[in-house]
PDB file of C-alpha atoms in Angstrom:
ATOM      1  CA  GLY D 196      32.560  -2.028 -21.499  1.00 81.00           C
ATOM      2  CA  ASN D 197      34.590  -0.705 -24.406  1.00 88.00           C
ATOM      3  CA  SER D 198      34.224   2.899 -25.477  1.00 92.00           C
ATOM      4  CA  VAL D 199      36.016   5.648 -27.369  1.00 95.00           C
ATOM      5  CA  THR D 200      35.835   9.352 -26.644  1.00 96.00           C
ATOM      6  CA  GLN D 201      36.853  11.949 -29.213  1.00 94.00           C
ATOM      7  CA  MET D 202      37.097  15.697 -29.021  1.00 88.00           C
ATOM      8  CA  GLU D 203      34.074  17.599 -30.238  1.00 85.00           C
ATOM      9  CA  GLY D 204      34.272  19.249 -33.609  1.00 86.00           C
ATOM     10  CA  PRO D 205      34.388  20.915 -35.892  1.00 95.00           C
ATOM     11  CA  VAL D 206      38.079  21.632 -35.837  1.00 96.00           C
ATOM     12  CA  THR D 207      38.761  24.574 -38.112  1.00 97.00           C
ATOM     13  CA  LEU D 208      42.327  25.210 -39.309  1.00 97.00           C
ATOM     14  CA  SER D 209      44.169  27.124 -41.974  1.00 97.00           C
ATOM     15  CA  GLU D 210      46.258  25.267 -44.520  1.00 97.00           C
ATOM     16  CA  GLU D 211      49.709  24.244 -43.192  1.00 96.00           C
ATOM     17  CA  ALA D 212      48.584  24.428 -39.560  1.00 97.00           C
ATOM     18  CA  PHE D 213      49.371  21.675 -37.047  1.00 97.00           C
ATOM     19  CA  LEU D 214      46.561  19.244 -36.305  1.00 97.00           C
ATOM     20  CA  THR D 215      45.761  17.331 -33.145  1.00 97.00           C
ATOM     21  CA  ILE D 216      42.536  15.390 -32.659  1.00 97.00           C
ATOM     22  CA  ASN D 217      42.281  13.861 -29.203  1.00 97.00           C
ATOM     23  CA  CYS D 218      41.076  10.313 -28.631  1.00 97.00           C
ATOM     24  CA  THR D 219      40.887   8.360 -25.396  1.00 97.00           C
ATOM     25  CA  TYR D 220      39.532   4.883 -24.852  1.00 96.00           C
ATOM     26  CA  THR D 221      38.186   2.565 -22.195  1.00 94.00           C
ATOM     27  CA  ALA D 222      38.708  -1.137 -22.684  1.00 91.00           C
ATOM     28  CA  THR D 223      39.491  -4.302 -20.831  1.00 83.00           C
ATOM     29  CA  GLY D 224      42.524  -6.151 -22.033  1.00 81.00           C
ATOM     30  CA  TYR D 225      44.721  -4.928 -24.872  1.00 84.00           C
ATOM     31  CA  PRO D 226      42.748  -3.451 -27.743  1.00 91.00           C
ATOM     32  CA  SER D 227      44.009  -2.533 -31.184  1.00 92.00           C
ATOM     33  CA  LEU D 228      43.428   1.112 -32.074  1.00 95.00           C
ATOM     34  CA  PHE D 229      42.538   2.719 -35.390  1.00 95.00           C
ATOM     35  CA  TRP D 230      41.868   6.001 -37.100  1.00 97.00           C
ATOM     36  CA  TYR D 231      39.391   5.985 -39.967  1.00 96.00           C
ATOM     37  CA  VAL D 232      38.629   8.925 -42.252  1.00 96.00           C
ATOM     38  CA  GLN D 233      35.354   9.644 -44.026  1.00 93.00           C
ATOM     39  CA  TYR D 234      35.451  12.120 -46.916  1.00 92.00           C
ATOM     40  CA  PRO D 235      32.190  13.781 -47.943  1.00 87.00           C
ATOM     41  CA  GLY D 236      29.824  11.308 -49.582  1.00 83.00           C
ATOM     42  CA  GLU D 237      32.183   8.368 -49.173  1.00 86.00           C
ATOM     43  CA  GLY D 238      32.691   5.358 -46.933  1.00 88.00           C
ATOM     44  CA  LEU D 239      35.270   4.990 -44.206  1.00 92.00           C
ATOM     45  CA  GLN D 240      38.909   4.520 -45.092  1.00 93.00           C
ATOM     46  CA  LEU D 241      41.433   3.012 -42.725  1.00 92.00           C
ATOM     47  CA  LEU D 242      43.982   5.757 -42.101  1.00 96.00           C
ATOM     48  CA  LEU D 243      46.330   4.126 -39.598  1.00 95.00           C
ATOM     49  CA  LYS D 244      46.460   1.564 -36.821  1.00 94.00           C
ATOM     50  CA  ALA D 245      48.454   0.438 -33.780  1.00 94.00           C
ATOM     51  CA  THR D 246      48.146  -2.969 -32.195  1.00 91.00           C
ATOM     52  CA  LYS D 247      50.157  -2.653 -28.977  1.00 90.00           C
ATOM     53  CA  ALA D 248      51.378  -0.128 -26.459  1.00 93.00           C
ATOM     54  CA  ASP D 249      53.950   2.413 -27.732  1.00 95.00           C
ATOM     55  CA  ASP D 250      53.292   1.454 -31.359  1.00 95.00           C
ATOM     56  CA  LYS D 251      53.115   4.435 -33.703  1.00 97.00           C
ATOM     57  CA  GLY D 252      50.800   4.221 -36.678  1.00 96.00           C
ATOM     58  CA  SER D 253      51.466   6.542 -39.602  1.00 97.00           C
ATOM     59  CA  ASN D 254      50.107   7.197 -43.076  1.00 96.00           C
ATOM     60  CA  LYS D 255      49.887  10.172 -45.459  1.00 95.00           C
ATOM     61  CA  GLY D 256      51.638  12.446 -42.945  1.00 97.00           C
ATOM     62  CA  PHE D 257      49.263  11.508 -40.113  1.00 98.00           C
ATOM     63  CA  GLU D 258      50.585   9.854 -36.950  1.00 98.00           C
ATOM     64  CA  ALA D 259      49.161   8.438 -33.727  1.00 98.00           C
ATOM     65  CA  THR D 260      50.911   6.709 -30.823  1.00 98.00           C
ATOM     66  CA  TYR D 261      49.261   4.064 -28.656  1.00 97.00           C
ATOM     67  CA  ARG D 262      49.692   5.317 -25.078  1.00 96.00           C
ATOM     68  CA  LYS D 263      48.548   2.692 -22.596  1.00 93.00           C
ATOM     69  CA  GLU D 264      49.402   4.790 -19.532  1.00 94.00           C
ATOM     70  CA  THR D 265      47.046   7.575 -20.628  1.00 95.00           C
ATOM     71  CA  THR D 266      44.679   5.310 -22.663  1.00 95.00           C
ATOM     72  CA  SER D 267      45.039   7.678 -25.582  1.00 97.00           C
ATOM     73  CA  PHE D 268      45.595   7.548 -29.339  1.00 98.00           C
ATOM     74  CA  HIS D 269      45.727  11.178 -30.465  1.00 98.00           C
ATOM     75  CA  LEU D 270      45.894  11.902 -34.203  1.00 98.00           C
ATOM     76  CA  GLU D 271      48.475  14.462 -35.385  1.00 98.00           C
ATOM     77  CA  LYS D 272      49.642  15.981 -38.643  1.00 98.00           C
ATOM     78  CA  GLY D 273      52.329  18.575 -38.994  1.00 97.00           C
ATOM     79  CA  SER D 274      50.854  20.524 -41.893  1.00 96.00           C
ATOM     80  CA  VAL D 275      47.261  20.053 -42.991  1.00 97.00           C
ATOM     81  CA  GLN D 276      45.940  20.578 -46.511  1.00 97.00           C
ATOM     82  CA  VAL D 277      42.511  21.570 -47.761  1.00 96.00           C
ATOM     83  CA  SER D 278      42.145  18.009 -49.051  1.00 95.00           C
ATOM     84  CA  ASP D 279      42.357  16.702 -45.454  1.00 97.00           C
ATOM     85  CA  SER D 280      38.905  18.149 -44.736  1.00 97.00           C
ATOM     86  CA  ALA D 281      36.857  15.159 -43.632  1.00 96.00           C
ATOM     87  CA  VAL D 282      35.421  13.436 -40.569  1.00 95.00           C
ATOM     88  CA  TYR D 283      37.931  11.437 -38.530  1.00 97.00           C
ATOM     89  CA  PHE D 284      36.880   8.475 -36.395  1.00 96.00           C
ATOM     90  CA  CYS D 285      38.916   6.880 -33.646  1.00 97.00           C
ATOM     91  CA  ALA D 286      38.060   3.211 -33.069  1.00 95.00           C
ATOM     92  CA  LEU D 287      39.132   0.116 -31.190  1.00 94.00           C
ATOM     93  CA  ILE D 288      38.816  -3.640 -31.440  1.00 91.00           C
ATOM     94  CA  ASN D 289      39.285  -5.598 -28.281  1.00 82.00           C
ATOM     95  CA  THR D 290      41.037  -8.937 -28.113  1.00 72.00           C
ATOM     96  CA  GLY D 291      38.694 -11.796 -28.985  1.00 71.00           C
ATOM     97  CA  PHE D 292      36.030  -9.529 -30.439  1.00 72.00           C
ATOM     98  CA  GLN D 293      35.690  -8.486 -34.045  1.00 74.00           C
ATOM     99  CA  LYS D 294      33.459  -5.475 -33.839  1.00 84.00           C
ATOM    100  CA  LEU D 295      34.894  -2.012 -34.194  1.00 89.00           C
ATOM    101  CA  VAL D 296      33.824   0.408 -31.464  1.00 91.00           C
ATOM    102  CA  PHE D 297      33.850   3.939 -32.834  1.00 94.00           C
ATOM    103  CA  GLY D 298      34.051   7.376 -31.333  1.00 94.00           C
ATOM    104  CA  THR D 299      31.545  10.005 -32.415  1.00 93.00           C
ATOM    105  CA  GLY D 300      33.834  11.425 -35.095  1.00 94.00           C
ATOM    106  CA  THR D 301      35.532  14.806 -35.391  1.00 96.00           C
ATOM    107  CA  ARG D 302      34.939  17.003 -38.410  1.00 96.00           C
ATOM    108  CA  LEU D 303      38.027  18.785 -39.706  1.00 97.00           C
ATOM    109  CA  LEU D 304      37.652  21.847 -41.912  1.00 97.00           C
ATOM    110  CA  VAL D 305      40.806  23.243 -43.539  1.00 97.00           C
ATOM    111  CA  SER D 306      40.635  26.572 -45.302  1.00 97.00           C
ATOM    112  CA  PRO D 307      43.130  27.886 -47.872  1.00 95.00           C
TER     113      PRO D 307
ATOM    114  CA  ASP W1372      38.579   2.273 -53.689  1.00 79.00           C
ATOM    115  CA  SER W1373      38.491  -0.343 -50.919  1.00 83.00           C
ATOM    116  CA  GLY W1374      37.317  -3.172 -53.178  1.00 91.00           C
ATOM    117  CA  VAL W1375      34.098  -3.592 -51.172  1.00 96.00           C
ATOM    118  CA  THR W1376      30.958  -2.882 -53.208  1.00 96.00           C
ATOM    119  CA  GLN W1377      27.497  -2.096 -51.952  1.00 97.00           C
ATOM    120  CA  THR W1378      24.211  -1.721 -53.774  1.00 97.00           C
ATOM    121  CA  PRO W1379      22.089   0.250 -54.036  1.00 96.00           C
ATOM    122  CA  LYS W1380      23.748   3.560 -53.253  1.00 95.00           C
ATOM    123  CA  HIS W1381      20.469   5.175 -52.230  1.00 96.00           C
ATOM    124  CA  LEU W1382      17.133   3.728 -51.212  1.00 97.00           C
ATOM    125  CA  ILE W1383      13.930   5.595 -50.447  1.00 97.00           C
ATOM    126  CA  THR W1384      10.997   3.636 -49.119  1.00 97.00           C
ATOM    127  CA  ALA W1385       7.925   3.980 -46.929  1.00 97.00           C
ATOM    128  CA  THR W1386       7.307   2.928 -43.350  1.00 97.00           C
ATOM    129  CA  GLY W1387       6.297  -0.694 -42.980  1.00 97.00           C
ATOM    130  CA  GLN W1388       8.167  -1.817 -46.075  1.00 97.00           C
ATOM    131  CA  ARG W1389      11.022  -4.301 -46.418  1.00 97.00           C
ATOM    132  CA  VAL W1390      14.330  -3.717 -48.206  1.00 98.00           C
ATOM    133  CA  THR W1391      17.458  -5.707 -48.979  1.00 98.00           C
ATOM    134  CA  LEU W1392      20.947  -4.227 -49.015  1.00 98.00           C
ATOM    135  CA  ARG W1393      23.706  -6.081 -50.801  1.00 98.00           C
ATOM    136  CA  CYS W1394      27.437  -6.230 -50.179  1.00 98.00           C
ATOM    137  CA  SER W1395      30.308  -7.890 -52.032  1.00 98.00           C
ATOM    138  CA  PRO W1396      33.510  -8.173 -49.992  1.00 96.00           C
ATOM    139  CA  ARG W1397      37.054  -7.645 -51.272  1.00 95.00           C
ATOM    140  CA  SER W1398      38.417 -10.530 -53.260  1.00 94.00           C
ATOM    141  CA  GLY W1399      39.722 -13.159 -50.819  1.00 91.00           C
ATOM    142  CA  ASP W1400      38.029 -11.732 -47.736  1.00 93.00           C
ATOM    143  CA  LEU W1401      35.937 -14.228 -45.777  1.00 93.00           C
ATOM    144  CA  SER W1402      34.434 -11.981 -43.109  1.00 92.00           C
ATOM    145  CA  VAL W1403      31.673  -9.454 -43.696  1.00 95.00           C
ATOM    146  CA  TYR W1404      30.478  -6.895 -41.157  1.00 94.00           C
ATOM    147  CA  TRP W1405      27.459  -4.611 -41.197  1.00 96.00           C
ATOM    148  CA  TYR W1406      27.411  -1.209 -39.471  1.00 95.00           C
ATOM    149  CA  GLN W1407      24.736   1.448 -39.152  1.00 96.00           C
ATOM    150  CA  GLN W1408      25.620   5.152 -39.100  1.00 93.00           C
ATOM    151  CA  SER W1409      22.915   7.496 -37.851  1.00 91.00           C
ATOM    152  CA  LEU W1410      22.977  11.018 -36.486  1.00 85.00           C
ATOM    153  CA  ASP W1411      21.764  10.063 -33.016  1.00 84.00           C
ATOM    154  CA  GLN W1412      23.532   6.702 -32.543  1.00 85.00           C
ATOM    155  CA  GLY W1413      26.760   7.262 -34.465  1.00 88.00           C
ATOM    156  CA  LEU W1414      28.473   4.238 -36.000  1.00 91.00           C
ATOM    157  CA  GLN W1415      27.212   0.976 -34.536  1.00 93.00           C
ATOM    158  CA  PHE W1416      28.134  -2.615 -35.270  1.00 92.00           C
ATOM    159  CA  LEU W1417      25.199  -4.762 -36.329  1.00 95.00           C
ATOM    160  CA  ILE W1418      26.450  -8.226 -37.250  1.00 95.00           C
ATOM    161  CA  GLN W1419      29.404 -10.225 -38.581  1.00 93.00           C
ATOM    162  CA  TYR W1420      29.521 -13.270 -40.846  1.00 94.00           C
ATOM    163  CA  TYR W1421      32.523 -15.446 -41.461  1.00 92.00           C
ATOM    164  CA  ASN W1422      32.538 -17.863 -44.387  1.00 92.00           C
ATOM    165  CA  GLY W1423      28.760 -18.156 -44.391  1.00 94.00           C
ATOM    166  CA  GLU W1424      28.184 -18.401 -40.660  1.00 94.00           C
ATOM    167  CA  GLU W1425      27.110 -15.786 -38.167  1.00 93.00           C
ATOM    168  CA  ARG W1426      30.082 -14.926 -35.979  1.00 90.00           C
ATOM    169  CA  ALA W1427      29.090 -11.965 -33.827  1.00 89.00           C
ATOM    170  CA  LYS W1428      26.006  -9.927 -33.156  1.00 91.00           C
ATOM    171  CA  GLY W1429      25.768  -6.345 -32.025  1.00 90.00           C
ATOM    172  CA  ASN W1430      22.894  -3.923 -31.677  1.00 84.00           C
ATOM    173  CA  ILE W1431      20.808  -5.481 -34.425  1.00 92.00           C
ATOM    174  CA  LEU W1432      17.045  -5.217 -34.159  1.00 94.00           C
ATOM    175  CA  GLU W1433      14.889  -8.333 -34.481  1.00 95.00           C
ATOM    176  CA  ARG W1434      13.310  -6.755 -37.585  1.00 96.00           C
ATOM    177  CA  PHE W1435      16.730  -6.907 -39.237  1.00 97.00           C
ATOM    178  CA  SER W1436      18.434 -10.033 -40.493  1.00 96.00           C
ATOM    179  CA  ALA W1437      21.451 -10.862 -42.588  1.00 97.00           C
ATOM    180  CA  GLN W1438      23.094 -13.752 -44.360  1.00 97.00           C
ATOM    181  CA  GLN W1439      26.262 -14.560 -46.237  1.00 97.00           C
ATOM    182  CA  PHE W1440      26.041 -16.693 -49.344  1.00 97.00           C
ATOM    183  CA  PRO W1441      28.457 -19.361 -50.683  1.00 96.00           C
ATOM    184  CA  ASP W1442      30.026 -16.799 -53.026  1.00 95.00           C
ATOM    185  CA  LEU W1443      30.662 -14.708 -49.854  1.00 96.00           C
ATOM    186  CA  HIS W1444      28.438 -11.790 -50.757  1.00 97.00           C
ATOM    187  CA  SER W1445      26.112 -10.706 -47.983  1.00 98.00           C
ATOM    188  CA  GLU W1446      22.638  -9.253 -47.732  1.00 98.00           C
ATOM    189  CA  LEU W1447      21.093  -7.232 -44.934  1.00 98.00           C
ATOM    190  CA  ASN W1448      17.311  -7.432 -44.789  1.00 98.00           C
ATOM    191  CA  LEU W1449      15.388  -4.694 -43.021  1.00 98.00           C
ATOM    192  CA  SER W1450      11.662  -5.200 -42.493  1.00 97.00           C
ATOM    193  CA  SER W1451       8.711  -3.330 -40.983  1.00 97.00           C
ATOM    194  CA  LEU W1452      10.726  -0.184 -41.547  1.00 97.00           C
ATOM    195  CA  GLU W1453      10.331   2.788 -39.242  1.00 97.00           C
ATOM    196  CA  LEU W1454      11.363   6.409 -39.681  1.00 96.00           C
ATOM    197  CA  GLY W1455      14.191   5.827 -37.193  1.00 94.00           C
ATOM    198  CA  ASP W1456      15.768   3.226 -39.473  1.00 96.00           C
ATOM    199  CA  SER W1457      16.830   6.002 -41.849  1.00 97.00           C
ATOM    200  CA  ALA W1458      20.622   5.839 -41.815  1.00 96.00           C
ATOM    201  CA  LEU W1459      23.744   5.022 -43.754  1.00 95.00           C
ATOM    202  CA  TYR W1460      24.438   1.274 -43.746  1.00 97.00           C
ATOM    203  CA  PHE W1461      28.022   0.202 -44.261  1.00 96.00           C
ATOM    204  CA  CYS W1462      29.427  -3.153 -45.102  1.00 96.00           C
ATOM    205  CA  ALA W1463      33.050  -3.972 -44.289  1.00 95.00           C
ATOM    206  CA  SER W1464      35.189  -7.005 -44.976  1.00 94.00           C
ATOM    207  CA  SER W1465      38.358  -8.532 -43.603  1.00 91.00           C
ATOM    208  CA  ARG W1466      40.650 -11.371 -44.591  1.00 86.00           C
ATOM    209  CA  ASP W1467      39.614 -13.830 -41.896  1.00 73.00           C
ATOM    210  CA  ARG W1468      37.758 -14.012 -38.605  1.00 66.00           C
ATOM    211  CA  SER W1469      40.721 -12.733 -36.616  1.00 65.00           C
ATOM    212  CA  SER W1470      41.880  -9.921 -38.860  1.00 63.00           C
ATOM    213  CA  TYR W1471      41.704  -6.536 -37.229  1.00 74.00           C
ATOM    214  CA  GLU W1472      41.779  -4.552 -40.475  1.00 84.00           C
ATOM    215  CA  GLN W1473      38.327  -3.956 -41.857  1.00 90.00           C
ATOM    216  CA  TYR W1474      37.777  -2.334 -45.237  1.00 92.00           C
ATOM    217  CA  PHE W1475      34.559  -0.430 -45.749  1.00 93.00           C
ATOM    218  CA  GLY W1476      32.279  -0.079 -48.732  1.00 95.00           C
ATOM    219  CA  PRO W1477      30.769   3.251 -49.823  1.00 93.00           C
ATOM    220  CA  GLY W1478      27.526   2.598 -47.944  1.00 95.00           C
ATOM    221  CA  THR W1479      23.823   2.514 -48.751  1.00 97.00           C
ATOM    222  CA  ARG W1480      21.826   5.531 -47.679  1.00 96.00           C
ATOM    223  CA  LEU W1481      18.348   4.433 -46.587  1.00 97.00           C
ATOM    224  CA  THR W1482      15.595   7.007 -46.240  1.00 97.00           C
ATOM    225  CA  VAL W1483      12.295   5.883 -44.759  1.00 97.00           C
ATOM    226  CA  THR W1484       9.404   8.295 -45.358  1.00 96.00           C
TER     227      THR W1484
END
């Protein structure tokens, strides 16, 4: 079946530190991959996506590259801000299916 | 703001009761999805509607049902509520049945006491 595995949180960083949140997936076929972010008390926002191997999704300084050989889609940001504190979800949609399959989420805490 | 609206924001009810959650998709979106977010199960897909018809079903209990109306808004009905149904229920919408970008509403927090 399809599944997504994310690193356990919380991830605690100081402002301006480098961020990596690991995500690996299991899927048949060629899924599209996503990162969603959930700020406290809010719904999920689409952060970035990649639809095929070697694609790089980017938005608001965040990046992730679709690596088929390692079945990974790690989220990175060069310099985090306090306002980036949130829960980050890695997700996939497999070809022919419309449901998003989510990882368990990783909480990021950034201190000044 | 994603453009997806959900009401109510919070709902507190007792076991055995029935509730209805409402969702209005983004303007122009034809597909509506329902997801449940709970501490033990994480984020799980429940059901999808496209232009009024059921398109895909996930881990939705028989006590739960949904529909999408001609104006494209959707309702999720939860009946015979149990304590374990307490969760955040999200609605998402997308442009068509094949679109991979889903936009989420703010959610309805259901508490069953």
